Coordinates of N, CA and C in Angstrom, one line a residue:
Chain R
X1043 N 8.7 205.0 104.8 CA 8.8 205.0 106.3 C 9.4 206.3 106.8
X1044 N 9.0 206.7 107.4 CA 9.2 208.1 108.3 C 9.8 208.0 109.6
X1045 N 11.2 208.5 109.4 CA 12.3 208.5 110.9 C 12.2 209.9 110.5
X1046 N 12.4 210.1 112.2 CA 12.4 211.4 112.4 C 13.4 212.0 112.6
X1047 N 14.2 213.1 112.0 CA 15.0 214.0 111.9 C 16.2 214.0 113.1
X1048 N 17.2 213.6 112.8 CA 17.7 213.4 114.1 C 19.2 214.1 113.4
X1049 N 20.1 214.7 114.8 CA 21.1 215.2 114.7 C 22.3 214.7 115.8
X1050 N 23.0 214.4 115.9 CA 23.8 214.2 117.2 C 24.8 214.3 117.2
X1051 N 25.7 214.4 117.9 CA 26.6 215.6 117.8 C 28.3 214.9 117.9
X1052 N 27.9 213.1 117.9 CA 28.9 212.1 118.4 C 29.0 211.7 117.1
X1053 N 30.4 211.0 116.5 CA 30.4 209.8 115.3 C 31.7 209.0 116.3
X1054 N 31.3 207.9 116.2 CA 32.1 207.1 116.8 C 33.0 206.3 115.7
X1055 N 34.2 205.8 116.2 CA 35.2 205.3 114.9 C 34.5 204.3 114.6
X1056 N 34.4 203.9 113.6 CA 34.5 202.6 113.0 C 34.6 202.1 111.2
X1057 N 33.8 202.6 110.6 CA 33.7 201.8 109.4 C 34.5 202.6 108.3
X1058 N 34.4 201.7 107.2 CA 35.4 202.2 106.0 C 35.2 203.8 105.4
X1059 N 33.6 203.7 106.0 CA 33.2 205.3 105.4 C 33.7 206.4 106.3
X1060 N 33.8 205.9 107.2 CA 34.8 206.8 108.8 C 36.2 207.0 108.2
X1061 N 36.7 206.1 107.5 CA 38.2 206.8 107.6 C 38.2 207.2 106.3
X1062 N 37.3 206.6 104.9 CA 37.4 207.2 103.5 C 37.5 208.9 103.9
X1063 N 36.6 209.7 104.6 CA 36.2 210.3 105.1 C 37.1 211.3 106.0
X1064 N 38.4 210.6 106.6 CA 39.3 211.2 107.2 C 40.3 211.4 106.3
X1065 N 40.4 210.3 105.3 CA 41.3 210.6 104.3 C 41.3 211.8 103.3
X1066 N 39.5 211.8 103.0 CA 39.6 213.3 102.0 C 39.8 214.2 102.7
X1067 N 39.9 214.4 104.1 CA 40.0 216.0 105.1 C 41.6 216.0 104.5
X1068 N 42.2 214.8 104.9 CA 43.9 214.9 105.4 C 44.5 215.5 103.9
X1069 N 43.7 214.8 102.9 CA 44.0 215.1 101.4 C 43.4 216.3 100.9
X1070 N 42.6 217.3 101.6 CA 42.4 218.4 101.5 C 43.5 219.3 102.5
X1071 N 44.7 219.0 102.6 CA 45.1 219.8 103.6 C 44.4 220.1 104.8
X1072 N 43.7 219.5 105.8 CA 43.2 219.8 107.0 C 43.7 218.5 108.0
X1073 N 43.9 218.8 109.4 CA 44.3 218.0 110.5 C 43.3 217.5 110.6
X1074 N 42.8 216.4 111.0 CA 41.8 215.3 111.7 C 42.4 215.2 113.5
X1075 N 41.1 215.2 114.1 CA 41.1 215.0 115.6 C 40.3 213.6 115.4
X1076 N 40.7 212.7 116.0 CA 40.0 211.2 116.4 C 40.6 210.8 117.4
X1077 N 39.5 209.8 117.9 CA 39.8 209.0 119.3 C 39.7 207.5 119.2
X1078 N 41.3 206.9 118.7 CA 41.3 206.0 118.7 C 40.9 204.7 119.8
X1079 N 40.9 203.4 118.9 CA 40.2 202.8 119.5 C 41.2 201.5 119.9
X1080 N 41.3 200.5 120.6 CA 41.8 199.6 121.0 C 43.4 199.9 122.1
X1081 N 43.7 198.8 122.0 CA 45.2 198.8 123.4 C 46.4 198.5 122.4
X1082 N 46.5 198.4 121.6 CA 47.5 198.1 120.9 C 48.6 199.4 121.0
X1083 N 48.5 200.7 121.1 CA 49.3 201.8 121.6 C 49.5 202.2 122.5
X1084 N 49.3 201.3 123.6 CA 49.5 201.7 125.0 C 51.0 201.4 125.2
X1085 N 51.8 202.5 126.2 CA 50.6 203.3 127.1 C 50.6 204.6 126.6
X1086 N 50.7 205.2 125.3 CA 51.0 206.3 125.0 C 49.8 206.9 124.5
X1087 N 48.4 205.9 123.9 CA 47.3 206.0 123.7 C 46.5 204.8 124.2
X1088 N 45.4 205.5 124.9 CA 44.5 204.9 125.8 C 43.0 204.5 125.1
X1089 N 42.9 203.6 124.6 CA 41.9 203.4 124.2 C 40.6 204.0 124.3
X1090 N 40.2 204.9 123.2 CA 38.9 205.7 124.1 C 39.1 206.6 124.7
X1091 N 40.0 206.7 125.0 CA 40.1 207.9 126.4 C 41.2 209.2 125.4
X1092 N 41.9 209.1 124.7 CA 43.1 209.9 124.2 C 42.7 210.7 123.1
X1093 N 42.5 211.7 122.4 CA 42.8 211.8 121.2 C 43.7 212.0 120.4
X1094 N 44.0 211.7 119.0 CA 45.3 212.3 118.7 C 44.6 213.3 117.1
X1095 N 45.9 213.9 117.0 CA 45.6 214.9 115.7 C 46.3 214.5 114.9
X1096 N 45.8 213.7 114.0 CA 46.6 213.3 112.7 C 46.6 214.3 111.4
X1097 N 47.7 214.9 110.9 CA 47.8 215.2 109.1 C 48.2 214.2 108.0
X1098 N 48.4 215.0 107.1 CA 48.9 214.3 105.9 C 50.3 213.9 106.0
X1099 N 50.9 212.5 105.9 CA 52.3 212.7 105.8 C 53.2 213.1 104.4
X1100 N 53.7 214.7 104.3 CA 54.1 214.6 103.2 C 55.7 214.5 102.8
X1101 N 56.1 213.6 103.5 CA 57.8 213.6 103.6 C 57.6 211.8 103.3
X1102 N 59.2 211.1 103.3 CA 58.8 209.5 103.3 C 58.5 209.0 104.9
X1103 N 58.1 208.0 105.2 CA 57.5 208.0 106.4 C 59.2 207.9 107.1
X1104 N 59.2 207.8 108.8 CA 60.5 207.6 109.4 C 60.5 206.9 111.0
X1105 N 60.9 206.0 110.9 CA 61.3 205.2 112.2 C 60.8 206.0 113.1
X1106 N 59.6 205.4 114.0 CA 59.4 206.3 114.8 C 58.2 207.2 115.1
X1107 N 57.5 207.3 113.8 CA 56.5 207.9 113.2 C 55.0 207.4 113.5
X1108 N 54.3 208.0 114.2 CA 53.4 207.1 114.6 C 52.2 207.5 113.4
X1109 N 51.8 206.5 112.4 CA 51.0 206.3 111.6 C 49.8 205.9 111.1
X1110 N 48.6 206.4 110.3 CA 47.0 205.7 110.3 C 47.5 205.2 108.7
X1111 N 47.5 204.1 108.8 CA 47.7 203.4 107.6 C 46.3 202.0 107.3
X1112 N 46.4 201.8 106.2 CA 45.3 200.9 105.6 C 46.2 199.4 105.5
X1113 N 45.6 198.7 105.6 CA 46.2 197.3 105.5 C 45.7 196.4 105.0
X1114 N 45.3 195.5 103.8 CA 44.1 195.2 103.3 C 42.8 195.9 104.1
X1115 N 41.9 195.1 104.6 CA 40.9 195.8 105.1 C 40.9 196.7 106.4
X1116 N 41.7 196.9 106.9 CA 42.2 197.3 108.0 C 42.6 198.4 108.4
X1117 N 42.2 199.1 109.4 CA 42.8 200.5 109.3 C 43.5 200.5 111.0
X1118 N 44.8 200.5 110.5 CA 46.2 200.3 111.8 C 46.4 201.7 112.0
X1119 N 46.8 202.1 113.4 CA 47.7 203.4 113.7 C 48.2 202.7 114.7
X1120 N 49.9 202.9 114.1 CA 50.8 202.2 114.7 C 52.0 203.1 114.3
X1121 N 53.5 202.7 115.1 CA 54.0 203.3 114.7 C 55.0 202.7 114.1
X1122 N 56.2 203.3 113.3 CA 57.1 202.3 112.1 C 58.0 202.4 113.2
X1123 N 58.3 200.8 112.9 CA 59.2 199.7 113.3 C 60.4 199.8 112.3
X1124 N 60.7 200.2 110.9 CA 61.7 200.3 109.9 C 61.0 200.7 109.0
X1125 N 62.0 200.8 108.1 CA 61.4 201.5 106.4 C 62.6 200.7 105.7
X1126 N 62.1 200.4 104.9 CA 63.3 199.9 103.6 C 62.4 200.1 102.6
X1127 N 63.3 201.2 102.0 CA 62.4 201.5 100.2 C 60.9 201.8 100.4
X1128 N 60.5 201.5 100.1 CA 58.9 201.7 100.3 C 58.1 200.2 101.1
X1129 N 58.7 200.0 101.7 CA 58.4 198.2 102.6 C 58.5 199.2 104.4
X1130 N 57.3 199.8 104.3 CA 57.1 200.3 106.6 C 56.8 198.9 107.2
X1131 N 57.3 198.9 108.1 CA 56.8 197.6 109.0 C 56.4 198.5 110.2
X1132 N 55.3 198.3 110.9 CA 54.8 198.7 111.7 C 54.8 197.9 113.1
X1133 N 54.2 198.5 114.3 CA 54.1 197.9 115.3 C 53.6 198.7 116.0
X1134 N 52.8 197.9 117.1 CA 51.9 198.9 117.9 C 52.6 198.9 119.3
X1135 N 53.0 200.0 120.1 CA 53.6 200.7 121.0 C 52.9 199.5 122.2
X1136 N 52.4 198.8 122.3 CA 51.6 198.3 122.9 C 51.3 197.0 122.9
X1137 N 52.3 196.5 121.8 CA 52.2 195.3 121.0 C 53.6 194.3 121.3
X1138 N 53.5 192.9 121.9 CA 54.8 192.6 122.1 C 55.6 191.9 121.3
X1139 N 55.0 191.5 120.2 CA 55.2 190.9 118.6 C 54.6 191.0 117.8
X1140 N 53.3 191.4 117.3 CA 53.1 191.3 116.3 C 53.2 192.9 115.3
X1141 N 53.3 192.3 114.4 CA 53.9 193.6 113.0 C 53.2 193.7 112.1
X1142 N 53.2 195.0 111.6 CA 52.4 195.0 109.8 C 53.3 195.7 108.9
X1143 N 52.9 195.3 107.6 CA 53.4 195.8 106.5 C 52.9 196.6 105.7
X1144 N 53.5 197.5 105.3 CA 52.6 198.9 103.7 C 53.5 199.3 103.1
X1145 N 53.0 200.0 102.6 CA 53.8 200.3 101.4 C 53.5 202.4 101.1
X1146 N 54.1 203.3 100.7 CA 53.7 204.7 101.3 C 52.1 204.9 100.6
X1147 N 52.0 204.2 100.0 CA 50.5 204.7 99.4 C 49.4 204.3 100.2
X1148 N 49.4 203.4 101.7 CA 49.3 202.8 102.1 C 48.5 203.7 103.6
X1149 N 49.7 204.8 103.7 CA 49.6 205.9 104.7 C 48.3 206.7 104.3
X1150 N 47.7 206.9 105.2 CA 46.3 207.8 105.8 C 47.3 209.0 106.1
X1151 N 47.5 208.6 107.0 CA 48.1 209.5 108.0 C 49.1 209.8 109.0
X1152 N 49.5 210.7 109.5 CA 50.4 210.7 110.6 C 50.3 211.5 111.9
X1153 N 50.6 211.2 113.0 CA 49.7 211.5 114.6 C 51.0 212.8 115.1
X1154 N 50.4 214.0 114.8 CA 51.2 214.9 115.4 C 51.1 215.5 116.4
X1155 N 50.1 214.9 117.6 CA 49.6 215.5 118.7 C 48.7 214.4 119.3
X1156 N 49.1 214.1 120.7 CA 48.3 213.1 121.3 C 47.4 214.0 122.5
X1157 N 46.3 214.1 122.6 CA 45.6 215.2 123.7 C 44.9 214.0 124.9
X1158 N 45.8 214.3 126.0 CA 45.3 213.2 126.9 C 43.9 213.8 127.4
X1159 N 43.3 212.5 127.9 CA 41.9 213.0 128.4 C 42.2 213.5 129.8
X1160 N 42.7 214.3 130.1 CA 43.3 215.5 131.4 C 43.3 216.8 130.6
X1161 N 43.5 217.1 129.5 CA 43.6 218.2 128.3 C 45.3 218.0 128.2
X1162 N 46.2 217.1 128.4 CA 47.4 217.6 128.3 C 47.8 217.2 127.2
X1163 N 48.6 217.9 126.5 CA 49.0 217.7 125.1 C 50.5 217.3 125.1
X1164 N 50.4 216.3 124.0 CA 52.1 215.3 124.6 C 52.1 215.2 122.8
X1165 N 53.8 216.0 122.3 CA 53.9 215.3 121.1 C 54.6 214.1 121.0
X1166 N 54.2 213.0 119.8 CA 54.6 211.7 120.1 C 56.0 211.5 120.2
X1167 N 57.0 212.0 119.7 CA 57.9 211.8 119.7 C 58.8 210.4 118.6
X1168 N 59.5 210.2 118.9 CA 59.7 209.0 118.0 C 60.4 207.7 118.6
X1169 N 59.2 208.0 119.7 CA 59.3 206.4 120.7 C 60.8 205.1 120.8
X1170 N 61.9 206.3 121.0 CA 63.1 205.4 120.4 C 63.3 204.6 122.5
X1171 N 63.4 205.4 123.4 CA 63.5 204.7 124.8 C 62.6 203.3 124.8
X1172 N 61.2 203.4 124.3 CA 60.4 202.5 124.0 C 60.4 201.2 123.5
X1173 N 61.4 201.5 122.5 CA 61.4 200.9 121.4 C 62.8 199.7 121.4
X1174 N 64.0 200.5 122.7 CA 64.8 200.0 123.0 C 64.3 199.1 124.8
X1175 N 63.2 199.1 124.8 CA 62.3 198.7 126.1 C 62.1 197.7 125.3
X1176 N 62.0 197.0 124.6 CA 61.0 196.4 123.6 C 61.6 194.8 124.2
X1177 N 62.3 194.7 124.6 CA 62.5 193.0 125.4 C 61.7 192.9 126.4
X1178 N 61.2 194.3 127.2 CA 60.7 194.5 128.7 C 59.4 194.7 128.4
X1179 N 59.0 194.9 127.5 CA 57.5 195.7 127.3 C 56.7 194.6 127.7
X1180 N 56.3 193.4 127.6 CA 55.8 192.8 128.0 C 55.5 192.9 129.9
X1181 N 56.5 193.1 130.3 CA 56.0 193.1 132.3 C 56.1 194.7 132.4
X1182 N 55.9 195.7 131.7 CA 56.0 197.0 132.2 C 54.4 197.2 131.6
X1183 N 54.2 196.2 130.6 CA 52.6 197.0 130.0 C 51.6 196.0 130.3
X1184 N 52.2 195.1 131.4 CA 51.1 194.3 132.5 C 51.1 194.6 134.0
X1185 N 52.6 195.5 134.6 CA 52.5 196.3 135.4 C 51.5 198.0 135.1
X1186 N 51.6 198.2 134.1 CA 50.8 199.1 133.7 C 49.6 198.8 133.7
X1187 N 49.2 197.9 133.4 CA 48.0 197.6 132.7 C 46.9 197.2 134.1
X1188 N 47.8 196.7 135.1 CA 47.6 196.5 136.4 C 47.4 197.7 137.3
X1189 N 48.3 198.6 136.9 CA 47.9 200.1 137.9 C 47.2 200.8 137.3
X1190 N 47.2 201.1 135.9 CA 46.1 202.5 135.7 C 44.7 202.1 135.3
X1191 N 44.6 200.6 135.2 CA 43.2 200.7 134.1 C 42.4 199.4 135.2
Chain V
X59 N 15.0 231.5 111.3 CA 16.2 231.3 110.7 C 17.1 231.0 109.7
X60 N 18.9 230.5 109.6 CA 19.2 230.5 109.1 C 20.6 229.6 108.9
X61 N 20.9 228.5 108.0 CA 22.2 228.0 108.2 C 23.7 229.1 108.3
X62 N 24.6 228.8 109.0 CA 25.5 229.8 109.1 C 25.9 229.4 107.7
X63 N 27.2 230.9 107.0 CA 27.5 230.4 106.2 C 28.6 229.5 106.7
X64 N 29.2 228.8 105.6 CA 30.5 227.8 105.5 C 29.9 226.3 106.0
X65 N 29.0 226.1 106.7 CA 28.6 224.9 106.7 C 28.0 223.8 105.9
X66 N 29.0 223.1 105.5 CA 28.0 222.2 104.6 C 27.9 220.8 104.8
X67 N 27.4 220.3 104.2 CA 26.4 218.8 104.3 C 28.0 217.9 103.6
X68 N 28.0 217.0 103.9 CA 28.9 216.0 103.8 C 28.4 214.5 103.9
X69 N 28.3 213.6 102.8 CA 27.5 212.1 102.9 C 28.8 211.2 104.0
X70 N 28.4 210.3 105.0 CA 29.5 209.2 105.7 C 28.5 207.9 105.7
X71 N 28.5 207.4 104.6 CA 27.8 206.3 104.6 C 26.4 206.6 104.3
X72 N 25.5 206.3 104.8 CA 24.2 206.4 105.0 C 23.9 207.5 105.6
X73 N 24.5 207.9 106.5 CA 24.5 209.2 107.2 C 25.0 210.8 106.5
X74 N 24.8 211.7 107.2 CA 25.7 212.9 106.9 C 26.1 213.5 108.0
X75 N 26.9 214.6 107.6 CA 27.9 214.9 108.3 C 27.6 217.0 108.6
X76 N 28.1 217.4 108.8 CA 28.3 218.6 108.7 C 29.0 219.2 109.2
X77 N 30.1 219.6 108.2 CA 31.6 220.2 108.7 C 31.6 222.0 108.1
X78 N 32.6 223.0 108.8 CA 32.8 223.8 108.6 C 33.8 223.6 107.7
X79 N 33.7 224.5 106.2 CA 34.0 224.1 105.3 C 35.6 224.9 105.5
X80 N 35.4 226.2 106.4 CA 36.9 226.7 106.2 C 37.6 226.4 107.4
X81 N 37.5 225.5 108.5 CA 37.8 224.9 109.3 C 39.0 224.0 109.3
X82 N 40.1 224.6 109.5 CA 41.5 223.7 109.0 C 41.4 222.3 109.8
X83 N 40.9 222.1 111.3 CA 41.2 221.1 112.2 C 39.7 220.3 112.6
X84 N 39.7 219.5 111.8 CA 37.9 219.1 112.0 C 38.3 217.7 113.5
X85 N 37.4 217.6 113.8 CA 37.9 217.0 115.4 C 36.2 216.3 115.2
X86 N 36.4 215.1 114.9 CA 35.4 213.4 115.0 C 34.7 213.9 116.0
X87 N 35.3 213.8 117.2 CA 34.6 213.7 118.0 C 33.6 214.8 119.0
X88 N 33.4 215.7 117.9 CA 32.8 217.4 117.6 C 31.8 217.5 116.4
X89 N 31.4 216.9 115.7 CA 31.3 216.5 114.5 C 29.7 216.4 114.6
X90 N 28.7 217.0 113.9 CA 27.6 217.1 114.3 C 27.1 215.7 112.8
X91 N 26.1 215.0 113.6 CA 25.8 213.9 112.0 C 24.4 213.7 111.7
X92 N 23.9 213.8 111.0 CA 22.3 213.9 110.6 C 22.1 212.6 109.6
X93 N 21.0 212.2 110.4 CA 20.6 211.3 109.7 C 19.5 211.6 108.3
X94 N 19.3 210.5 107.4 CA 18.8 211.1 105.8 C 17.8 212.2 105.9
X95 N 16.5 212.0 106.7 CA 15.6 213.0 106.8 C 16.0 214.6 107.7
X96 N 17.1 214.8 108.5 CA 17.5 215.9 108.9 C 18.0 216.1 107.7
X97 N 19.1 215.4 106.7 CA 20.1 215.8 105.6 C 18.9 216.5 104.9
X98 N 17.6 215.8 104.6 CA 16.7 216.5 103.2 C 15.9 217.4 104.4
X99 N 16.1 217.9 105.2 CA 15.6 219.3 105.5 C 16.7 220.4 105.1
X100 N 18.4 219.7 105.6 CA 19.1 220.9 105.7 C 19.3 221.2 103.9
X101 N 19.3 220.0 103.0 CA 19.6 220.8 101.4 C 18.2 221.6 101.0
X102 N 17.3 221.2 102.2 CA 15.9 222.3 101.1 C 16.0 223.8 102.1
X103 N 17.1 223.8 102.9 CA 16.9 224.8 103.5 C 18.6 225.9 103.5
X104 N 19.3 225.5 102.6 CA 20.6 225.7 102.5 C 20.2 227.0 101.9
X105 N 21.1 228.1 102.4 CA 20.8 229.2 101.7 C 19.5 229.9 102.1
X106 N 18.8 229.6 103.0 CA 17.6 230.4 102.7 C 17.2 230.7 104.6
X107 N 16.4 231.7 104.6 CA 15.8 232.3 105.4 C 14.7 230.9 105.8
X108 N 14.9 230.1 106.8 CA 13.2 229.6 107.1 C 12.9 229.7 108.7
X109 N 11.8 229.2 108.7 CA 11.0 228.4 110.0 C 10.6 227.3 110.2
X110 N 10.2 227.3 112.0 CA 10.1 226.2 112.1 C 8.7 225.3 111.4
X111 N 8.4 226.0 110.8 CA 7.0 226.2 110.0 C 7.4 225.3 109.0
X112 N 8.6 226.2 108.3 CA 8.9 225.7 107.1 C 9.9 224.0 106.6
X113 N 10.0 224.0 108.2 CA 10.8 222.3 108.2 C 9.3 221.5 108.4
X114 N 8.3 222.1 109.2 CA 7.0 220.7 109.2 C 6.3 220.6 108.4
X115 N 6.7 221.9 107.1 CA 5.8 221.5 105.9 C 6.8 220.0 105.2
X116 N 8.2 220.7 105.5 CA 8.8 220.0 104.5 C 8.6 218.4 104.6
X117 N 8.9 218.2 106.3 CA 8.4 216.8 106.6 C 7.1 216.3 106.2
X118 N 5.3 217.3 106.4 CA 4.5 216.8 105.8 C 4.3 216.5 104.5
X119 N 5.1 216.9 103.7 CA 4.6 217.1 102.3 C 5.7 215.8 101.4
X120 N 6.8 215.7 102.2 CA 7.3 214.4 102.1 C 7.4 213.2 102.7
X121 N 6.9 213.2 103.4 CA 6.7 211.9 104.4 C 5.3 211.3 104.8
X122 N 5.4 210.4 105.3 CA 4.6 210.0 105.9 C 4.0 210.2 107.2
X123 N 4.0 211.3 108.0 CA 3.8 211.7 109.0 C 3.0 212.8 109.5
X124 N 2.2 212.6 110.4 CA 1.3 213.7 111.1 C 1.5 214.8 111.4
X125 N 1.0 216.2 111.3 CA 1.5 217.2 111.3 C 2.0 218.1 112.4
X126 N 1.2 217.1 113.6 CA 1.6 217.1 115.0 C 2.6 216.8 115.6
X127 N 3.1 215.5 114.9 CA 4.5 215.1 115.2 C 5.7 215.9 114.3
X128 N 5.3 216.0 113.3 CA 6.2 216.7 112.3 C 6.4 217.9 113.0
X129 N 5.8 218.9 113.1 CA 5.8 220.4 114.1 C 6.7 220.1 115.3
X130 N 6.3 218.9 115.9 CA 7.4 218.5 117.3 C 9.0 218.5 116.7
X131 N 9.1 217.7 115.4 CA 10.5 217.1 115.2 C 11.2 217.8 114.8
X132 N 10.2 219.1 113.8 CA 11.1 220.0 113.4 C 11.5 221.2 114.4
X133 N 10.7 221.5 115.1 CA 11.1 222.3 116.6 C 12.2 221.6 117.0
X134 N 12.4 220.3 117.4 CA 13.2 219.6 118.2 C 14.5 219.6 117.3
X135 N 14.7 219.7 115.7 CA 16.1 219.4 115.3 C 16.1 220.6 115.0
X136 N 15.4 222.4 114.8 CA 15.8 223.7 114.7 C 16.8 224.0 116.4
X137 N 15.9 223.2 117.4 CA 16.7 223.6 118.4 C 18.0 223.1 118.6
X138 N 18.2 221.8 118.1 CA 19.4 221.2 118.1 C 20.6 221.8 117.2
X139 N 20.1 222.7 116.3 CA 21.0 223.3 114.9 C 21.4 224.7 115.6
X140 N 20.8 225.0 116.2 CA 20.8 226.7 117.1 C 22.0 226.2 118.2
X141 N 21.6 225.1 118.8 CA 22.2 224.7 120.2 C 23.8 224.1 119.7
X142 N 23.9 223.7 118.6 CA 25.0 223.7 118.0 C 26.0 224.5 117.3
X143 N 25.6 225.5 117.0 CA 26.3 226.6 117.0 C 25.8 226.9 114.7
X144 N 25.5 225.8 114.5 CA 25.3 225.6 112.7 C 24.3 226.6 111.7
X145 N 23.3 226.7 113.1 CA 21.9 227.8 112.5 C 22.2 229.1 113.6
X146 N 22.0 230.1 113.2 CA 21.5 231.3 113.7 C 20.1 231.5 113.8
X147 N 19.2 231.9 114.7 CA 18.0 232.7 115.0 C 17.6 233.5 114.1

């Protein structure tokens, strides 16, 4: 059967072959540009709308660190909630309980540049005001969620 | 025409891909993707001098397709390869 030659110039996130795929750039030494997908890192990533630049992480991960990590089938970017030994617990900036777990082999990657869709470029920082918000996040990321979107 | 150099073909599934190979910051969402029959034009044409001649033979002589339409498809993805910055004139 004969499809015709086609080119396009978009890959949209999704499948296992998408991030296998991000993993050998990061593991050849090169940065990845993607545009993550869902609300679970709001408000600092906008579903769709944001990109960020992730590299390789080659230090141990650190509180704060916003990360593309695998999780059985699952590919999380979130940022660490703690580290003990090689046990990251994760959490999404955006998220008002729930948590993941890895291990460093576990890590894709790590977000060293968020490029808002305005062109402004914001480094993540290590979300510690945030993170001490974290009783409040709940009515600030439904007042948010109420004014921008 | 001609592929630039450093461009090469990359498999993502079912699909391909085409990344600049000395390109430190590859960006997804820039990322040109060819599906199987653009992939088996661009390895029979890697390295080489062709036309648009030379992609509707390659479609007729492998496919199932008319030579009319083939002539259309391969005009339509040389222009898309040019318009991308991948092929030179």
């Amino acid at each position: 059967m004969y499809s015709a030659p086609q080119s396009s110039d978009r890959k949209t996130i999704g499948d296992d072959n998408y991030f296998a795929l991000v993993d050998d750039l990061l593991k050849e030494g090169r940065e990845v540009v993607i545009t993550p997908k869902g609300n679970s890192m709001l408000p600092f990533i906008r579903n769709g709308r944001d990109e960020v630049v992730l590299t390789r992480l080659d230090r141990p991960a650190e509180i704060g660190d916003i990360l593309l990590a695998k999780i059985g089938d699952r590919f999380i970017m979130h940022r660490v909630f703690a580290v003990e030994g090689d046990s990251i617990t994760l959490m999404g900036d955006g998220n008002v309980y729930g948590k993941e777990y890895c291990g460093h082999s576990d890590i894709i990657g790590l977000v060293t540049e968020i490029r808002k869709a305005g062109g402004r470029i914001v480094k993540p920082g290590k979300g510690k005001a945030w993170r001490l918000l974290r009783p409040f996040r709940r009515y600030i990321l439904a007042i948010y969620k109420r004014v921008i979107r | 025409m001609k592929i630039i150099d450093g461009f090469v073909l990359r498999p993502l599934g079912e699909e391909f891909i085409v990344i600049g190979e000395g390109i430190s910051q590859i960006n997804f969402n820039k990322m040109i993707s060819l599906n199987s029959t653009a992939a088996f034009l661009w390895e029979n044409v890697e390295g080489k001098d062709f036309t648009v001649e030379d992609l509707t033979k390659l479609l007729t002589d492998n496919y199932e397709v008319e030579e009319e339409r083939a002539a259309a498809d391969a005009a339509a993805i040389a222009a898309k390869w040019i318009e991308a910055g991948i092929v030179s004139e």
